[in-house]
PDB file of C-alpha atoms in Angstrom:
ATOM      1  CA  MET S   1      26.259  -2.553  -9.252  1.00 43.00           C
ATOM      2  CA  ALA S   2      28.145  -3.419  -6.095  1.00 43.00           C
ATOM      3  CA  GLU S   3      28.835  -0.546  -3.801  1.00 48.00           C
ATOM      4  CA  ALA S   4      30.420  -1.687  -0.604  1.00 47.00           C
ATOM      5  CA  ARG S   5      31.575  -4.534   1.563  1.00 49.00           C
ATOM      6  CA  THR S   6      30.800  -4.661   5.240  1.00 50.00           C
ATOM      7  CA  GLU S   7      30.738  -7.206   8.081  1.00 49.00           C
ATOM      8  CA  ALA S   8      27.143  -8.018   8.977  1.00 45.00           C
ATOM      9  CA  PRO S   9      27.336  -9.674  12.424  1.00 46.00           C
ATOM     10  CA  SER S  10      29.244  -8.407  15.423  1.00 48.00           C
ATOM     11  CA  GLY S  11      30.306 -11.204  17.658  1.00 46.00           C
ATOM     12  CA  PRO S  12      32.601 -12.040  20.617  1.00 45.00           C
ATOM     13  CA  ALA S  13      36.209 -11.181  20.410  1.00 38.00           C
ATOM     14  CA  ASN S  14      37.373 -14.777  20.144  1.00 41.00           C
ATOM     15  CA  ALA S  15      35.229 -15.210  17.048  1.00 44.00           C
ATOM     16  CA  SER S  16      36.604 -12.197  15.137  1.00 40.00           C
ATOM     17  CA  ALA S  17      39.058 -14.305  13.210  1.00 36.00           C
ATOM     18  CA  ASN S  18      36.258 -16.543  11.968  1.00 43.00           C
ATOM     19  CA  ARG S  19      34.021 -13.685  10.689  1.00 44.00           C
ATOM     20  CA  ALA S  20      36.128 -12.950   7.591  1.00 36.00           C
ATOM     21  CA  SER S  21      33.816 -14.981   5.399  1.00 44.00           C
ATOM     22  CA  HIS S  22      30.690 -13.356   6.786  1.00 67.00           C
ATOM     23  CA  VAL S  23      31.048 -10.159   4.797  1.00 81.00           C
ATOM     24  CA  TYR S  24      28.303  -8.845   2.540  1.00 90.00           C
ATOM     25  CA  GLU S  25      28.630  -7.070  -0.732  1.00 91.00           C
ATOM     26  CA  PHE S  26      25.792  -4.577  -1.273  1.00 92.00           C
ATOM     27  CA  LYS S  27      24.002  -3.320  -4.324  1.00 90.00           C
ATOM     28  CA  GLU S  28      21.794  -0.325  -4.865  1.00 87.00           C
ATOM     29  CA  THR S  29      18.287  -0.199  -6.095  1.00 80.00           C
ATOM     30  CA  ALA S  30      17.262   3.030  -7.805  1.00 71.00           C
ATOM     31  CA  GLU S  31      13.683   3.126  -6.445  1.00 86.00           C
ATOM     32  CA  ASP S  32      13.306   4.825  -3.086  1.00 90.00           C
ATOM     33  CA  ALA S  33       9.970   3.057  -2.531  1.00 92.00           C
ATOM     34  CA  VAL S  34      11.694  -0.357  -3.031  1.00 94.00           C
ATOM     35  CA  LYS S  35      14.471   0.630  -0.527  1.00 94.00           C
ATOM     36  CA  GLN S  36      11.810   1.605   2.028  1.00 95.00           C
ATOM     37  CA  GLN S  37      10.000  -1.705   1.427  1.00 95.00           C
ATOM     38  CA  LEU S  38      13.177  -3.716   1.817  1.00 97.00           C
ATOM     39  CA  ALA S  39      13.967  -1.952   5.125  1.00 97.00           C
ATOM     40  CA  LYS S  40      10.441  -2.455   6.372  1.00 97.00           C
ATOM     41  CA  ASP S  41      10.483  -6.160   5.439  1.00 98.00           C
ATOM     42  CA  ALA S  42      13.851  -6.714   7.131  1.00 98.00           C
ATOM     43  CA  GLU S  43      12.716  -4.954  10.323  1.00 98.00           C
ATOM     44  CA  TRP S  44       9.407  -6.912  10.352  1.00 97.00           C
ATOM     45  CA  ALA S  45      11.243 -10.255   9.873  1.00 98.00           C
ATOM     46  CA  ALA S  46      13.810  -9.474  12.633  1.00 98.00           C
ATOM     47  CA  GLU S  47      11.002  -8.474  14.981  1.00 96.00           C
ATOM     48  CA  LEU S  48       9.046 -11.707  14.164  1.00 94.00           C
ATOM     49  CA  ILE S  49      12.049 -13.811  15.109  1.00 95.00           C
ATOM     50  CA  THR S  50      12.289 -12.057  18.409  1.00 94.00           C
ATOM     51  CA  LYS S  51       8.549 -12.439  19.038  1.00 91.00           C
ATOM     52  CA  LEU S  52       8.485 -16.159  18.227  1.00 91.00           C
ATOM     53  CA  ILE S  53      11.594 -16.977  20.234  1.00 91.00           C
ATOM     54  CA  THR S  54      10.274 -15.153  23.329  1.00 89.00           C
ATOM     55  CA  ALA S  55       6.750 -16.638  22.997  1.00 82.00           C
ATOM     56  CA  GLY S  56       7.536 -19.120  25.806  1.00 76.00           C
ATOM     57  CA  GLY S  57       6.483 -22.707  26.200  1.00 74.00           C
ATOM     58  CA  ASP S  58       6.737 -25.565  23.730  1.00 73.00           C
ATOM     59  CA  ASP S  59       5.419 -23.327  20.889  1.00 71.00           C
ATOM     60  CA  ALA S  60       8.397 -21.013  21.051  1.00 83.00           C
ATOM     61  CA  MET S  61      10.802 -20.876  18.165  1.00 88.00           C
ATOM     62  CA  LYS S  62      14.154 -22.444  19.277  1.00 90.00           C
ATOM     63  CA  PRO S  63      17.219 -20.298  18.499  1.00 92.00           C
ATOM     64  CA  GLY S  64      19.143 -23.296  17.268  1.00 93.00           C
ATOM     65  CA  ILE S  65      16.851 -23.712  14.342  1.00 93.00           C
ATOM     66  CA  VAL S  66      18.692 -20.889  12.521  1.00 94.00           C
ATOM     67  CA  ASN S  67      21.916 -22.895  12.753  1.00 94.00           C
ATOM     68  CA  ALA S  68      20.264 -26.177  11.677  1.00 94.00           C
ATOM     69  CA  CYS S  69      18.289 -24.882   8.700  1.00 95.00           C
ATOM     70  CA  GLU S  70      19.351 -24.370   5.068  1.00 96.00           C
ATOM     71  CA  GLY S  71      17.098 -21.349   4.552  1.00 96.00           C
ATOM     72  CA  LEU S  72      14.372 -19.128   6.151  1.00 97.00           C
ATOM     73  CA  ALA S  73      11.196 -17.871   4.630  1.00 94.00           C
ATOM     74  CA  PHE S  74       9.083 -15.060   6.153  1.00 95.00           C
ATOM     75  CA  VAL S  75       5.408 -15.013   5.240  1.00 91.00           C
ATOM     76  CA  HIS S  76       2.433 -12.828   5.998  1.00 90.00           C
ATOM     77  CA  VAL S  77      -0.994 -14.212   5.126  1.00 85.00           C
ATOM     78  CA  ALA S  78      -4.492 -12.819   5.727  1.00 82.00           C
ATOM     79  CA  LYS S  79      -7.246 -15.472   5.814  1.00 73.00           C
ATOM     80  CA  GLY S  80     -10.978 -15.070   5.882  1.00 69.00           C
ATOM     81  CA  GLY S  81     -13.819 -17.523   5.667  1.00 65.00           C
ATOM     82  CA  LEU S  82     -17.513 -17.850   5.480  1.00 66.00           C
ATOM     83  CA  GLY S  83     -17.936 -21.324   4.181  1.00 63.00           C
ATOM     84  CA  ILE S  84     -15.083 -20.859   1.785  1.00 67.00           C
ATOM     85  CA  THR S  85     -11.625 -19.890   3.072  1.00 69.00           C
ATOM     86  CA  LEU S  86      -9.638 -17.409   1.064  1.00 71.00           C
ATOM     87  CA  ALA S  87      -6.110 -16.393   1.872  1.00 76.00           C
ATOM     88  CA  ARG S  88      -3.644 -14.063   0.263  1.00 83.00           C
ATOM     89  CA  GLY S  89      -0.159 -13.120   1.289  1.00 88.00           C
ATOM     90  CA  SER S  90       3.426 -12.502   0.432  1.00 93.00           C
ATOM     91  CA  GLY S  91       6.853 -13.070   1.705  1.00 94.00           C
ATOM     92  CA  PHE S  92      10.471 -13.633   0.930  1.00 97.00           C
ATOM     93  CA  VAL S  93      13.085 -16.426   1.308  1.00 97.00           C
ATOM     94  CA  ILE S  94      16.827 -16.266   2.016  1.00 98.00           C
ATOM     95  CA  ARG S  95      19.383 -19.089   1.930  1.00 98.00           C
ATOM     96  CA  LYS S  96      22.261 -19.669   4.221  1.00 97.00           C
ATOM     97  CA  LEU S  97      25.572 -19.292   2.338  1.00 96.00           C
ATOM     98  CA  ASP S  98      28.039 -20.137   5.101  1.00 93.00           C
ATOM     99  CA  GLN S  99      28.220 -20.464   8.852  1.00 92.00           C
ATOM    100  CA  ASP S 100      31.040 -20.890  11.394  1.00 90.00           C
ATOM    101  CA  ARG S 101      31.114 -22.797  14.717  1.00 89.00           C
ATOM    102  CA  PHE S 102      30.253 -19.691  16.697  1.00 90.00           C
ATOM    103  CA  GLY S 103      26.925 -19.311  14.924  1.00 88.00           C
ATOM    104  CA  ASN S 104      28.001 -16.422  12.699  1.00 91.00           C
ATOM    105  CA  SER S 105      26.359 -16.802   9.332  1.00 93.00           C
ATOM    106  CA  ARG S 106      26.013 -15.200   5.933  1.00 95.00           C
ATOM    107  CA  TRP S 107      22.798 -15.194   3.914  1.00 98.00           C
ATOM    108  CA  SER S 108      21.706 -14.602   0.342  1.00 98.00           C
ATOM    109  CA  ALA S 109      19.726 -11.650  -0.968  1.00 98.00           C
ATOM    110  CA  PRO S 110      15.964 -12.138  -0.672  1.00 98.00           C
ATOM    111  CA  VAL S 111      13.695 -13.753  -3.280  1.00 97.00           C
ATOM    112  CA  PHE S 112      10.167 -12.437  -3.040  1.00 97.00           C
ATOM    113  CA  PHE S 113       7.034 -14.537  -3.546  1.00 93.00           C
ATOM    114  CA  THR S 114       3.252 -14.411  -3.346  1.00 91.00           C
ATOM    115  CA  VAL S 115       0.904 -16.838  -1.621  1.00 87.00           C
ATOM    116  CA  SER S 116      -2.716 -17.635  -2.293  1.00 82.00           C
ATOM    117  CA  GLN S 117      -4.999 -20.236  -0.818  1.00 74.00           C
ATOM    118  CA  ILE S 118      -8.559 -21.425  -1.269  1.00 69.00           C
ATOM    119  CA  GLY S 119     -10.323 -23.868   1.016  1.00 64.00           C
ATOM    120  CA  PHE S 120     -13.623 -25.612   0.826  1.00 59.00           C
ATOM    121  CA  GLY S 121     -15.349 -26.801   4.005  1.00 58.00           C
ATOM    122  CA  VAL S 122     -16.413 -25.199   7.226  1.00 54.00           C
ATOM    123  CA  ALA S 123     -14.770 -21.813   7.957  1.00 55.00           C
ATOM    124  CA  LEU S 124     -15.883 -18.708   9.828  1.00 57.00           C
ATOM    125  CA  GLY S 125     -13.915 -15.556  10.756  1.00 67.00           C
ATOM    126  CA  TYR S 126     -10.774 -13.673   9.862  1.00 65.00           C
ATOM    127  CA  GLN S 127      -7.172 -14.232  10.747  1.00 70.00           C
ATOM    128  CA  SER S 128      -3.800 -12.676  10.014  1.00 78.00           C
ATOM    129  CA  VAL S 129      -0.819 -14.924  10.332  1.00 83.00           C
ATOM    130  CA  ASP S 130       2.926 -14.077  10.325  1.00 88.00           C
ATOM    131  CA  SER S 131       5.191 -17.088   9.905  1.00 88.00           C
ATOM    132  CA  VAL S 132       8.895 -18.013   9.888  1.00 91.00           C
ATOM    133  CA  LEU S 133       9.569 -21.192   7.905  1.00 90.00           C
ATOM    134  CA  ALA S 134      12.729 -23.010   8.656  1.00 92.00           C
ATOM    135  CA  LEU S 135      13.701 -24.802   5.461  1.00 91.00           C
ATOM    136  CA  MET S 136      15.852 -27.870   6.089  1.00 92.00           C
ATOM    137  CA  SER S 137      16.919 -28.672   2.553  1.00 91.00           C
ATOM    138  CA  TYR S 138      17.802 -26.748  -0.654  1.00 91.00           C
ATOM    139  CA  SER S 139      14.878 -28.351  -2.477  1.00 88.00           C
ATOM    140  CA  SER S 140      12.462 -26.862   0.116  1.00 87.00           C
ATOM    141  CA  ILE S 141      14.046 -23.425  -0.599  1.00 91.00           C
ATOM    142  CA  GLU S 142      14.081 -23.786  -4.359  1.00 89.00           C
ATOM    143  CA  ARG S 143      10.342 -24.393  -4.519  1.00 87.00           C
ATOM    144  CA  PHE S 144       9.786 -20.660  -3.846  1.00 89.00           C
ATOM    145  CA  THR S 145      11.426 -19.915  -7.215  1.00 90.00           C
ATOM    146  CA  HIS S 146       8.854 -21.916  -9.135  1.00 86.00           C
ATOM    147  CA  ASP S 147       5.123 -22.164  -9.347  1.00 79.00           C
ATOM    148  CA  LYS S 148       4.140 -24.842  -6.841  1.00 68.00           C
ATOM    149  CA  ALA S 149       0.683 -26.089  -5.704  1.00 48.00           C
ATOM    150  CA  VAL S 150       0.453 -27.723  -2.262  1.00 59.00           C
ATOM    151  CA  VAL S 151      -2.647 -29.315  -0.901  1.00 44.00           C
ATOM    152  CA  GLY S 152      -3.037 -29.378   2.896  1.00 48.00           C
ATOM    153  CA  THR S 153      -5.727 -29.731   5.591  1.00 43.00           C
ATOM    154  CA  ASP S 154      -6.348 -26.969   8.109  1.00 45.00           C
ATOM    155  CA  LEU S 155      -7.962 -27.905  11.417  1.00 39.00           C
ATOM    156  CA  GLY S 156      -7.936 -25.462  14.280  1.00 39.00           C
ATOM    157  CA  LEU S 157      -9.207 -22.642  16.401  1.00 37.00           C
ATOM    158  CA  VAL S 158      -6.611 -19.871  16.754  1.00 35.00           C
ATOM    159  CA  THR S 159      -7.224 -16.886  18.958  1.00 35.00           C
ATOM    160  CA  THR S 160      -5.790 -13.346  18.918  1.00 33.00           C
ATOM    161  CA  GLU S 161      -2.086 -13.104  19.340  1.00 38.00           C
ATOM    162  CA  GLY S 162      -1.667 -16.857  19.464  1.00 41.00           C
ATOM    163  CA  ALA S 163       1.688 -18.518  18.741  1.00 41.00           C
ATOM    164  CA  THR S 164       1.846 -21.823  17.057  1.00 41.00           C
ATOM    165  CA  SER S 165       4.674 -24.018  15.827  1.00 38.00           C
ATOM    166  CA  GLY S 166       5.173 -26.828  13.421  1.00 37.00           C
ATOM    167  CA  VAL S 167       3.021 -25.540  10.615  1.00 37.00           C
ATOM    168  CA  PRO S 168       3.546 -27.454   7.330  1.00 36.00           C
ATOM    169  CA  ALA S 169       4.522 -25.063   4.603  1.00 35.00           C
ATOM    170  CA  GLY S 170       1.209 -25.545   2.737  1.00 36.00           C
ATOM    171  CA  THR S 171      -1.041 -24.813   5.755  1.00 38.00           C
ATOM    172  CA  PHE S 172      -0.127 -21.433   7.258  1.00 40.00           C
ATOM    173  CA  GLY S 173      -1.890 -20.915  10.560  1.00 40.00           C
ATOM    174  CA  ARG S 174      -2.520 -24.492  11.524  1.00 36.00           C
ATOM    175  CA  THR S 175      -2.358 -25.260  15.247  1.00 32.00           C
ATOM    176  CA  SER S 176       0.126 -28.095  15.648  1.00 31.00           C
ATOM    177  CA  HIS S 177       3.385 -29.033  17.341  1.00 29.00           C
ATOM    178  CA  MET S 178       6.562 -29.630  15.378  1.00 32.00           C
ATOM    179  CA  ASP S 179       4.761 -31.147  12.400  1.00 33.00           C
ATOM    180  CA  VAL S 180       6.823 -31.630   9.255  1.00 35.00           C
ATOM    181  CA  GLN S 181       6.213 -32.506   5.692  1.00 39.00           C
ATOM    182  CA  ALA S 182       6.038 -36.248   5.018  1.00 34.00           C
ATOM    183  CA  ASP S 183       9.501 -36.422   3.387  1.00 42.00           C
ATOM    184  CA  ASN S 184      12.023 -35.561   6.154  1.00 47.00           C
ATOM    185  CA  THR S 185      14.672 -34.652   3.557  1.00 50.00           C
ATOM    186  CA  ASN S 186      12.416 -31.758   2.550  1.00 59.00           C
ATOM    187  CA  ALA S 187      11.247 -30.967   6.126  1.00 80.00           C
ATOM    188  CA  VAL S 188       9.867 -27.549   6.804  1.00 84.00           C
ATOM    189  CA  PHE S 189       9.312 -26.321  10.391  1.00 86.00           C
ATOM    190  CA  ALA S 190       7.103 -23.258  10.709  1.00 84.00           C
ATOM    191  CA  TYR S 191       6.509 -20.930  13.609  1.00 87.00           C
ATOM    192  CA  SER S 192       3.537 -18.568  13.419  1.00 84.00           C
ATOM    193  CA  SER S 193       2.008 -15.645  15.270  1.00 82.00           C
ATOM    194  CA  SER S 194      -1.690 -15.002  14.536  1.00 75.00           C
ATOM    195  CA  ALA S 195      -4.157 -12.241  15.220  1.00 69.00           C
ATOM    196  CA  GLY S 196      -7.854 -12.622  14.822  1.00 56.00           C
ATOM    197  CA  LEU S 197     -10.250 -15.572  15.204  1.00 51.00           C
ATOM    198  CA  LEU S 198     -10.791 -18.141  12.566  1.00 46.00           C
ATOM    199  CA  PHE S 199     -12.539 -21.547  12.968  1.00 49.00           C
ATOM    200  CA  ASN S 200     -11.487 -23.607  10.001  1.00 48.00           C
ATOM    201  CA  LEU S 201     -12.047 -27.211   8.958  1.00 47.00           C
ATOM    202  CA  SER S 202     -11.315 -27.413   5.287  1.00 48.00           C
ATOM    203  CA  VAL S 203      -9.209 -28.838   2.540  1.00 47.00           C
ATOM    204  CA  ASN S 204      -6.973 -26.127   1.150  1.00 56.00           C
ATOM    205  CA  GLY S 205      -5.080 -25.674  -2.112  1.00 59.00           C
ATOM    206  CA  THR S 206      -2.091 -23.431  -1.473  1.00 68.00           C
ATOM    207  CA  GLN S 207       0.025 -21.939  -4.230  1.00 78.00           C
ATOM    208  CA  THR S 208       3.242 -20.007  -4.036  1.00 85.00           C
ATOM    209  CA  TRP S 209       4.939 -18.294  -6.957  1.00 88.00           C
ATOM    210  CA  PRO S 210       7.702 -15.692  -7.407  1.00 94.00           C
ATOM    211  CA  ASN S 211       6.863 -12.020  -7.400  1.00 95.00           C
ATOM    212  CA  ARG S 212       8.316 -11.548 -10.811  1.00 94.00           C
ATOM    213  CA  ASP S 213       7.905  -7.834 -11.040  1.00 95.00           C
ATOM    214  CA  LEU S 214       9.710  -7.097  -7.762  1.00 96.00           C
ATOM    215  CA  ASN S 215      12.408  -9.757  -8.333  1.00 96.00           C
ATOM    216  CA  ARG S 216      13.043  -8.372 -11.830  1.00 95.00           C
ATOM    217  CA  MET S 217      13.265  -4.838 -10.403  1.00 94.00           C
ATOM    218  CA  LEU S 218      15.857  -6.001  -7.902  1.00 96.00           C
ATOM    219  CA  TYR S 219      17.928  -8.423  -9.976  1.00 96.00           C
ATOM    220  CA  GLY S 220      17.106  -7.882 -13.632  1.00 95.00           C
ATOM    221  CA  ASP S 221      17.391 -11.088 -15.636  1.00 95.00           C
ATOM    222  CA  THR S 222      19.604 -12.780 -13.004  1.00 96.00           C
ATOM    223  CA  PRO S 223      18.081 -16.314 -12.371  1.00 96.00           C
ATOM    224  CA  LEU S 224      16.532 -16.590  -8.910  1.00 97.00           C
ATOM    225  CA  GLU S 225      18.631 -19.720  -8.297  1.00 96.00           C
ATOM    226  CA  ASP S 226      21.702 -17.529  -8.701  1.00 97.00           C
ATOM    227  CA  VAL S 227      20.337 -15.111  -6.078  1.00 98.00           C
ATOM    228  CA  LEU S 228      19.825 -17.907  -3.620  1.00 97.00           C
ATOM    229  CA  HIS S 229      23.393 -19.179  -4.317  1.00 96.00           C
ATOM    230  CA  GLY S 230      24.895 -15.794  -3.418  1.00 96.00           C
ATOM    231  CA  ARG S 231      25.954 -14.989  -6.979  1.00 96.00           C
ATOM    232  CA  THR S 232      24.596 -11.478  -6.669  1.00 95.00           C
ATOM    233  CA  ALA S 233      25.072  -8.843  -4.003  1.00 96.00           C
ATOM    234  CA  THR S 234      22.435  -8.165  -1.426  1.00 96.00           C
ATOM    235  CA  PHE S 235      20.994  -4.933  -0.080  1.00 96.00           C
ATOM    236  CA  GLN S 236      22.098  -2.884   2.896  1.00 95.00           C
ATOM    237  CA  GLU S 237      18.547  -2.569   3.991  1.00 96.00           C
ATOM    238  CA  MET S 238      18.524  -6.270   4.821  1.00 97.00           C
ATOM    239  CA  LEU S 239      21.365  -5.932   7.317  1.00 96.00           C
ATOM    240  CA  PRO S 240      19.234  -5.739  10.448  1.00 96.00           C
ATOM    241  CA  LEU S 241      17.698  -9.053   9.619  1.00 98.00           C
ATOM    242  CA  TYR S 242      21.105 -10.697   8.945  1.00 97.00           C
ATOM    243  CA  ARG S 243      22.384  -9.356  12.207  1.00 96.00           C
ATOM    244  CA  LYS S 244      19.342 -10.637  14.082  1.00 96.00           C
ATOM    245  CA  ILE S 245      19.781 -14.096  12.606  1.00 97.00           C
ATOM    246  CA  ALA S 246      23.527 -14.098  13.506  1.00 95.00           C
ATOM    247  CA  ASP S 247      22.774 -12.925  17.060  1.00 95.00           C
ATOM    248  CA  THR S 248      20.170 -15.733  17.375  1.00 95.00           C
ATOM    249  CA  GLY S 249      22.670 -18.292  16.055  1.00 94.00           C
ATOM    250  CA  ARG S 250      25.380 -17.223  18.459  1.00 94.00           C
ATOM    251  CA  ALA S 251      22.989 -17.339  21.436  1.00 92.00           C
ATOM    252  CA  ALA S 252      22.232 -20.971  20.564  1.00 92.00           C
ATOM    253  CA  VAL S 253      25.863 -22.048  20.857  1.00 89.00           C
ATOM    254  CA  ALA S 254      26.892 -19.771  23.717  1.00 78.00           C
TER     255      ALA S 254
END
């Protein structure tokens, strides 16, 4: 049930007239644990954007990507390998609903998903990878609402607290520069921060699927496509992330 309306981003005075559409309607979730998790996820995602933008060099996430993309996915994956690489993780995706020329934007409520990966080849070590995926089309966003198997190839040596960019969506943690999926209409740019050491040369099968239990707890029987189209209210706990994205977008056009 909707509880309030509030403006998410705070911007320059000359942009105030253009922020009327960037207003969020909030809903409540009855579970305190879920509220805490939403707040934690939003804070983590906002901090990850800051970390990747300030990484420096060619590998840094460019602020303008939040204005250019159709959606953003935030993913945490833990990978380990001793001959066989196994990875498990989770994340959430949000879709941009509108944006003005000042970089102020409004985003959907989050859809949560799970990631698993298995690779066969040469692998040794352990790695934790946090990624922001800039999704350049609606079809690349929608795939997180359905079961989807992606086969990719990992090749790299990533050291503690490394930052990499251009990771295809199916190969979280790959060391590469501004790589995209083969079909540019469904391009996905990924920016990652890793901890640990993993040497990996393997063929991986990556699968993402919706976290049905959590999404049902948040949205009931509402279709996830409706969530991503803004047909349901979001959560106040997500506000710090929305503000961070809007701040980043404004910085890119300042």
